[in-house]
Coordinates of N, CA and C in Angstrom, one line a residue:
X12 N 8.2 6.4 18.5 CA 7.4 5.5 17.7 C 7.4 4.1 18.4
X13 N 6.5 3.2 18.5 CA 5.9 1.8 19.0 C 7.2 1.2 18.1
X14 N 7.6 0.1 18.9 CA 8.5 -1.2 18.0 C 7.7 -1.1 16.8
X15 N 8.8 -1.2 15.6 CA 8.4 -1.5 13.9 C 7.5 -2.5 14.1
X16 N 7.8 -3.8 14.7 CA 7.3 -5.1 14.7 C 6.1 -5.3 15.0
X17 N 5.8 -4.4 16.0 CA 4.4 -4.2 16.7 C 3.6 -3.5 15.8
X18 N 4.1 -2.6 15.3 CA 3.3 -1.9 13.9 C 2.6 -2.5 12.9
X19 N 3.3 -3.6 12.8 CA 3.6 -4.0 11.1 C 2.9 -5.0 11.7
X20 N 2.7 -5.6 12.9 CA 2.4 -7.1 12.9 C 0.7 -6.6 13.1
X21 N 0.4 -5.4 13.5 CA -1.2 -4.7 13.7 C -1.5 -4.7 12.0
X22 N -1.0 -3.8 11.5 CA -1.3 -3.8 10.0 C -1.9 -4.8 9.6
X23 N -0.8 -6.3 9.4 CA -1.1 -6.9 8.8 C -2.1 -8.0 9.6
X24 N -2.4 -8.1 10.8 CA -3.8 -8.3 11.2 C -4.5 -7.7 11.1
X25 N -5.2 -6.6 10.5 CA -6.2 -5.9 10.0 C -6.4 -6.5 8.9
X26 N -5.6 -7.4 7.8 CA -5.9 -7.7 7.1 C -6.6 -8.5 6.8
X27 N -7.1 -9.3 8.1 CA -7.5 -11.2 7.8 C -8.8 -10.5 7.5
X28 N -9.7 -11.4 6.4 CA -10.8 -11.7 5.6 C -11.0 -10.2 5.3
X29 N -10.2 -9.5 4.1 CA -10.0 -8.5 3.4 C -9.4 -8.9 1.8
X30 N -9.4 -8.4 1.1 CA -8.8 -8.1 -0.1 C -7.7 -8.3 -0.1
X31 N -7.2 -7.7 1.0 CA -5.5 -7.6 1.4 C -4.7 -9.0 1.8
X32 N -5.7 -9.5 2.4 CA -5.5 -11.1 2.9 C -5.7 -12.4 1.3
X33 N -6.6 -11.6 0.6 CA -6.5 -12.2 -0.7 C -5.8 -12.2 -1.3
X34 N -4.8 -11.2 -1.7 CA -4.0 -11.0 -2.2 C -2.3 -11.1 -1.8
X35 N -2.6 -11.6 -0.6 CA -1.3 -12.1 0.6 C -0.8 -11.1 0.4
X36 N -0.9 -9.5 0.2 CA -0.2 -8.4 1.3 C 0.2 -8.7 2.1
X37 N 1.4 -8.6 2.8 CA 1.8 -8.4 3.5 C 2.7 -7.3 3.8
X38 N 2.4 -6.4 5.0 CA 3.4 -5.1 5.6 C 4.5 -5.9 6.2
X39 N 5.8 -5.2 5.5 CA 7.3 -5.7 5.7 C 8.0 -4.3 6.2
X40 N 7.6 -3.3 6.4 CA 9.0 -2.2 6.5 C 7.7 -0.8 6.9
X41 N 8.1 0.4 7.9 CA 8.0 0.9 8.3 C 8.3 2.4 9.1
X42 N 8.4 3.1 8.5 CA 9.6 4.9 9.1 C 8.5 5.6 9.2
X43 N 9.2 6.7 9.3 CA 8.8 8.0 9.7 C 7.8 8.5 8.4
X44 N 8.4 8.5 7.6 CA 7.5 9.1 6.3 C 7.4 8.0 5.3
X45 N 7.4 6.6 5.4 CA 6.5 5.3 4.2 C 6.5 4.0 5.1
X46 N 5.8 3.3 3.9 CA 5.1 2.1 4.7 C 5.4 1.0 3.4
X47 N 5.9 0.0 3.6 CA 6.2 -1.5 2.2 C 6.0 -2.3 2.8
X48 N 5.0 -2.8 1.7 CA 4.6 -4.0 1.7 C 4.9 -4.5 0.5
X49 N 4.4 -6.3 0.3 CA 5.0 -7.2 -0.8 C 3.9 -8.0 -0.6
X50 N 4.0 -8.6 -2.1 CA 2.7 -8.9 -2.6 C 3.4 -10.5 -3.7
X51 N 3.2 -11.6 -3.3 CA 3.5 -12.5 -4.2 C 2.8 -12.6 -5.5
X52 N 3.7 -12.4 -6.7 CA 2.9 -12.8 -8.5 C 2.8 -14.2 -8.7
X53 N 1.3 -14.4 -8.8 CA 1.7 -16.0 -9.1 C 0.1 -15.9 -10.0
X54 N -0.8 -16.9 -10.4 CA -1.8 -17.0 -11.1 C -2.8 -16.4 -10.4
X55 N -2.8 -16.3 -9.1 CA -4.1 -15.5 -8.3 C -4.0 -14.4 -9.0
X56 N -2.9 -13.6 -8.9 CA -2.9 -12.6 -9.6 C -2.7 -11.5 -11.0
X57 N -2.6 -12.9 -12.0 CA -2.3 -12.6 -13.2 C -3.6 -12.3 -13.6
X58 N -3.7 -11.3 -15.1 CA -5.1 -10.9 -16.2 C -4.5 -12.8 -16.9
X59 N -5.3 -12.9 -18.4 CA -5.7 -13.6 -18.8 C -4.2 -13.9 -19.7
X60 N -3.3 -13.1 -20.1 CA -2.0 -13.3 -20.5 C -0.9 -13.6 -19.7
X61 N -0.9 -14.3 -18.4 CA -0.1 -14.3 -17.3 C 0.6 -13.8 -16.8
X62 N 0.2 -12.1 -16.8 CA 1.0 -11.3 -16.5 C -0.1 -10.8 -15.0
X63 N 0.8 -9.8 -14.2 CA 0.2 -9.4 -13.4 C -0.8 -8.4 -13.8
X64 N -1.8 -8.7 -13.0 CA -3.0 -7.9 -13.3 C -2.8 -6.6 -13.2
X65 N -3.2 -5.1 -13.6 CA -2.9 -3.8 -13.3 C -3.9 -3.7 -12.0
X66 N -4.8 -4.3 -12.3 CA -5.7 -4.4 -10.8 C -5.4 -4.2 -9.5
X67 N -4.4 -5.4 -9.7 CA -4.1 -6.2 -8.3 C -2.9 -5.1 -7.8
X68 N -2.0 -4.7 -9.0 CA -1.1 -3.9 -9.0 C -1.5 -2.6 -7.8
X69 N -2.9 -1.9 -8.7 CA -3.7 -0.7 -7.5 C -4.0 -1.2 -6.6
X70 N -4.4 -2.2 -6.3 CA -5.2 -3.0 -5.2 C -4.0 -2.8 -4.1
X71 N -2.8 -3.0 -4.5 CA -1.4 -2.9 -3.6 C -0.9 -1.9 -3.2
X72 N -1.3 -0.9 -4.6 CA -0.8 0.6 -4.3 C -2.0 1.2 -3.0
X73 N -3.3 1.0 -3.7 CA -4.0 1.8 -2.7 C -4.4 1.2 -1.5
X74 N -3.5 0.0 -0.8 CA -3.9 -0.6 0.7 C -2.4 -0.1 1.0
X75 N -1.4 -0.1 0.7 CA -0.2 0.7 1.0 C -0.3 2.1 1.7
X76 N -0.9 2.8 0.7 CA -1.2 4.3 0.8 C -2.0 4.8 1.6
X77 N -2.9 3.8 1.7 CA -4.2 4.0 2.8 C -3.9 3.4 4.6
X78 N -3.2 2.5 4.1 CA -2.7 2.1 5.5 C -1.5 2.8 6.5
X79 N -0.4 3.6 5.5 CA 0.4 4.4 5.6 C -0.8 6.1 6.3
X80 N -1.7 6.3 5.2 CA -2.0 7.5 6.4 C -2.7 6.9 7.1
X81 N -3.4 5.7 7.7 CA -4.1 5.4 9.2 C -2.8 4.9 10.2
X82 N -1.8 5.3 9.9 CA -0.2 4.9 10.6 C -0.4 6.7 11.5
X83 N -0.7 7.8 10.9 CA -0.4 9.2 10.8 C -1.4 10.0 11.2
X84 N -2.6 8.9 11.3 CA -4.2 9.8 12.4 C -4.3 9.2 13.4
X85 N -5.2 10.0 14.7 CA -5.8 8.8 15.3 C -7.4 8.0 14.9
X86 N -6.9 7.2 14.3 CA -8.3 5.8 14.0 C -9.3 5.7 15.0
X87 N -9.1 6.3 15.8 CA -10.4 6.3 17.5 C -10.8 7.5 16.8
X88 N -10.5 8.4 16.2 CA -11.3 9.4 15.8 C -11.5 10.0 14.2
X89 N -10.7 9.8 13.8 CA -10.6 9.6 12.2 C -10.8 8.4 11.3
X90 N -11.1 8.5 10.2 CA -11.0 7.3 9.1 C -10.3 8.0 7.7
X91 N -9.8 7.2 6.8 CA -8.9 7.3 6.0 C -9.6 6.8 4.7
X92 N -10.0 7.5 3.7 CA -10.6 7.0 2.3 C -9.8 7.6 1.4
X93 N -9.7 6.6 0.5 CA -8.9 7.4 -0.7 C -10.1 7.8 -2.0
X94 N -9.6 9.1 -2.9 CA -10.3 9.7 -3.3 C -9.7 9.8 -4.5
X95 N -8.6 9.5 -4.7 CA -7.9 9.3 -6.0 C -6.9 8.6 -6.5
X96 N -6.8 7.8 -7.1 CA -5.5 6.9 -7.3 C -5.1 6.7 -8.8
X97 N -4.2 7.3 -9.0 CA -3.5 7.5 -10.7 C -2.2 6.6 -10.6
X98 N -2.2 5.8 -11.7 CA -1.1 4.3 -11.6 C -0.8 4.3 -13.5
X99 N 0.5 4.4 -13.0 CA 0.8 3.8 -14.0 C 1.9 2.7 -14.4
X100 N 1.3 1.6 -15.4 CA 2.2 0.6 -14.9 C 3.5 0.6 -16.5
X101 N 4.6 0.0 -16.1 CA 5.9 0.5 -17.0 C 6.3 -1.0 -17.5
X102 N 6.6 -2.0 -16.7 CA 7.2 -2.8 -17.0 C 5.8 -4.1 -16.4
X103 N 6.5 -5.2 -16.9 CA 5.4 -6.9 -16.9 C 6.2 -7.4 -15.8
X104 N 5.6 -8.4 -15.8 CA 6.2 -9.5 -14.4 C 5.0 -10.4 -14.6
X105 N 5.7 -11.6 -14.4 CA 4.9 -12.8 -14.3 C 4.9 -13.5 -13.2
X106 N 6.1 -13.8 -12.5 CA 6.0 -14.2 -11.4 C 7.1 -13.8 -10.4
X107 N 7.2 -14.1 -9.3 CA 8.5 -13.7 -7.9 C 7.2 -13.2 -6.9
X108 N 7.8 -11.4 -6.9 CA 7.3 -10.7 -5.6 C 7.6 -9.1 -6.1
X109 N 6.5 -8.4 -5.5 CA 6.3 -7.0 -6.0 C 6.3 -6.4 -4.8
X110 N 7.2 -5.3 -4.5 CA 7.2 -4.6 -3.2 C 7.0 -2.9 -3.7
X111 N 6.1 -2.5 -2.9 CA 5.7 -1.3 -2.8 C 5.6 -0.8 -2.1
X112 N 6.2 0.6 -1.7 CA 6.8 1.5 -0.8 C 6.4 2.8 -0.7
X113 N 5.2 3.3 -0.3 CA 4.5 4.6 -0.1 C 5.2 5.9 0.7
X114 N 5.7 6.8 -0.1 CA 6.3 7.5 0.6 C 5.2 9.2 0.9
X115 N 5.6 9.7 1.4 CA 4.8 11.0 2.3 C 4.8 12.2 1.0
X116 N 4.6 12.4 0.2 CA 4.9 13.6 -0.7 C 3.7 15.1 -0.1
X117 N 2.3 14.9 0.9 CA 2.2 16.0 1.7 C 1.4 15.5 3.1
X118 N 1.4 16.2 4.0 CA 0.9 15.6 4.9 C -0.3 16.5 5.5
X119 N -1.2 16.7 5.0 CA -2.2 17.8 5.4 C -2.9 17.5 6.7
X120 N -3.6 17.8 6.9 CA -4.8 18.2 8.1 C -6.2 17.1 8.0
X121 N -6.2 17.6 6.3 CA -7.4 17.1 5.5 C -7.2 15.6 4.7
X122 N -6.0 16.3 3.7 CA -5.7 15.4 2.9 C -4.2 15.3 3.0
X123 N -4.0 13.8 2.4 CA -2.2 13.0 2.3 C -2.0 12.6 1.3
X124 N -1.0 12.8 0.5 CA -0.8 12.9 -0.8 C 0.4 11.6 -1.0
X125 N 0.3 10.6 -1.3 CA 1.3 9.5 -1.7 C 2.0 9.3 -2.7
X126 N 3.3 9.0 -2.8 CA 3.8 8.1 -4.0 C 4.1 6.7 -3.9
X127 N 3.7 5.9 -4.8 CA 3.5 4.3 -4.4 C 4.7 3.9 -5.3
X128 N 5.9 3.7 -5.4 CA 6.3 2.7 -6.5 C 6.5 1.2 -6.1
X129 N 6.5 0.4 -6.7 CA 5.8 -1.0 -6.7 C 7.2 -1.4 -7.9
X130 N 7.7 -2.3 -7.4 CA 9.2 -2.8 -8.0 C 9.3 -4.1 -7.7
X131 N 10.3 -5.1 -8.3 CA 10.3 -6.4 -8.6 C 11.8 -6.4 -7.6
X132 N 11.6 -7.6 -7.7 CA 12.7 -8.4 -6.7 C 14.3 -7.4 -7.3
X133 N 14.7 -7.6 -8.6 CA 15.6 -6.8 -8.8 C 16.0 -5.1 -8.8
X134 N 14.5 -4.7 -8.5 CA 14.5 -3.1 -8.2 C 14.1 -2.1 -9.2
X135 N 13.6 -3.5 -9.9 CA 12.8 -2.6 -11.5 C 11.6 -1.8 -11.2
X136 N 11.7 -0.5 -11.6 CA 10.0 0.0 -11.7 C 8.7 -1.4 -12.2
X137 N 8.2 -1.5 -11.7 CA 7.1 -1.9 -12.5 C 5.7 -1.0 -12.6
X138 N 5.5 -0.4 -11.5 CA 4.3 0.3 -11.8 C 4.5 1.8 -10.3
X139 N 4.2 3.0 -10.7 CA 4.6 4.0 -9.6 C 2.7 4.7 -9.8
X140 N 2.7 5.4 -8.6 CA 1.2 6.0 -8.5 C 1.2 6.9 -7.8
X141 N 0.3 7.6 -8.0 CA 0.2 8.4 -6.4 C -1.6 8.4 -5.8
X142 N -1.8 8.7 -5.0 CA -2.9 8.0 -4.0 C -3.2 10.3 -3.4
X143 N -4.0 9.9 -3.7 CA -4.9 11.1 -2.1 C -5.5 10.5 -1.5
X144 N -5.6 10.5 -0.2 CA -6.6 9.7 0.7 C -7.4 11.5 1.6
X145 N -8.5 11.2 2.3 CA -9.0 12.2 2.6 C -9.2 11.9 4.2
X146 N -8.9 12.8 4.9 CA -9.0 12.3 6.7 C -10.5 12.8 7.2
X147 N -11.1 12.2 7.1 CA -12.5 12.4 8.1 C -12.6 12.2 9.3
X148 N -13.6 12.7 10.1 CA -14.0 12.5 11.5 C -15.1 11.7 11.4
X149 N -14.5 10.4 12.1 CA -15.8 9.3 12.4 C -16.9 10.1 13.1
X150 N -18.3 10.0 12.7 CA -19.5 10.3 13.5 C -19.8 9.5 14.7

């Protein structure tokens, strides 16, 4: 495998003038089978009760998930779309930092099956998901 550093630091240049860049994702951590990133809670991303949006929450899960299987194709010949993303969120948070950690639960041919959970600085669940993304051949 390429230095983590070199990995993580491609990732998160892919991000500039994205969603992901809006949201200050940032890719922190890197293996064999998951990919974490962390996402600061602050008013950018709170709904209208100052809590974190469930939005922003998916927004996190499914650039995690999606970026974890373009880690696991080749991108010169594949693309990576996700096709389904089920979230459910447990606990609130208003402010700190939300780190979410996509682990491998299948690794198909076709399709890649994720678990996202998304936890607070102290290691609380806040919100877990799982993601399908689907591997295509660029035309």
């Amino acid at each position: 495998m390429k230095e983590k550093s070199e990995i993580l630091k491609g990732f998160n240049k892919r991000c500039k003038d994205t969603l992901m860049e809006t949201l200050e994702i940032e890719y922190v951590d890197i293996g064999d089978d998951f990919l974490t990133a962390k996402m600061p809670v602050n008013s950018r991303v709170h709904q209208p009760y100052g809590l974190l949006h469930g939005g922003a929450t998916a927004a996190l899960a499914e650039s995690v998930g999606s970026a974890a299987s373009a880690f696991f194709v080749d991108t010169k010949k594949f693309i990576v779309n996700g096709i389904e993303l089920s979230i459910n969120h447990v606990k609130s948070i208003r402010e700190g930092e939300v780190t979410a950690t996509a682990t491998i639960l299948h690794k198909g041919r076709t399709t890649h099956l994720w678990e996202i959970r998304v936890v607070n600085e102290n290691n609380e669940l806040i919100s877990i998901s799982k993601l399908t993304n689907i591997i295509l051949e660029k035309n």
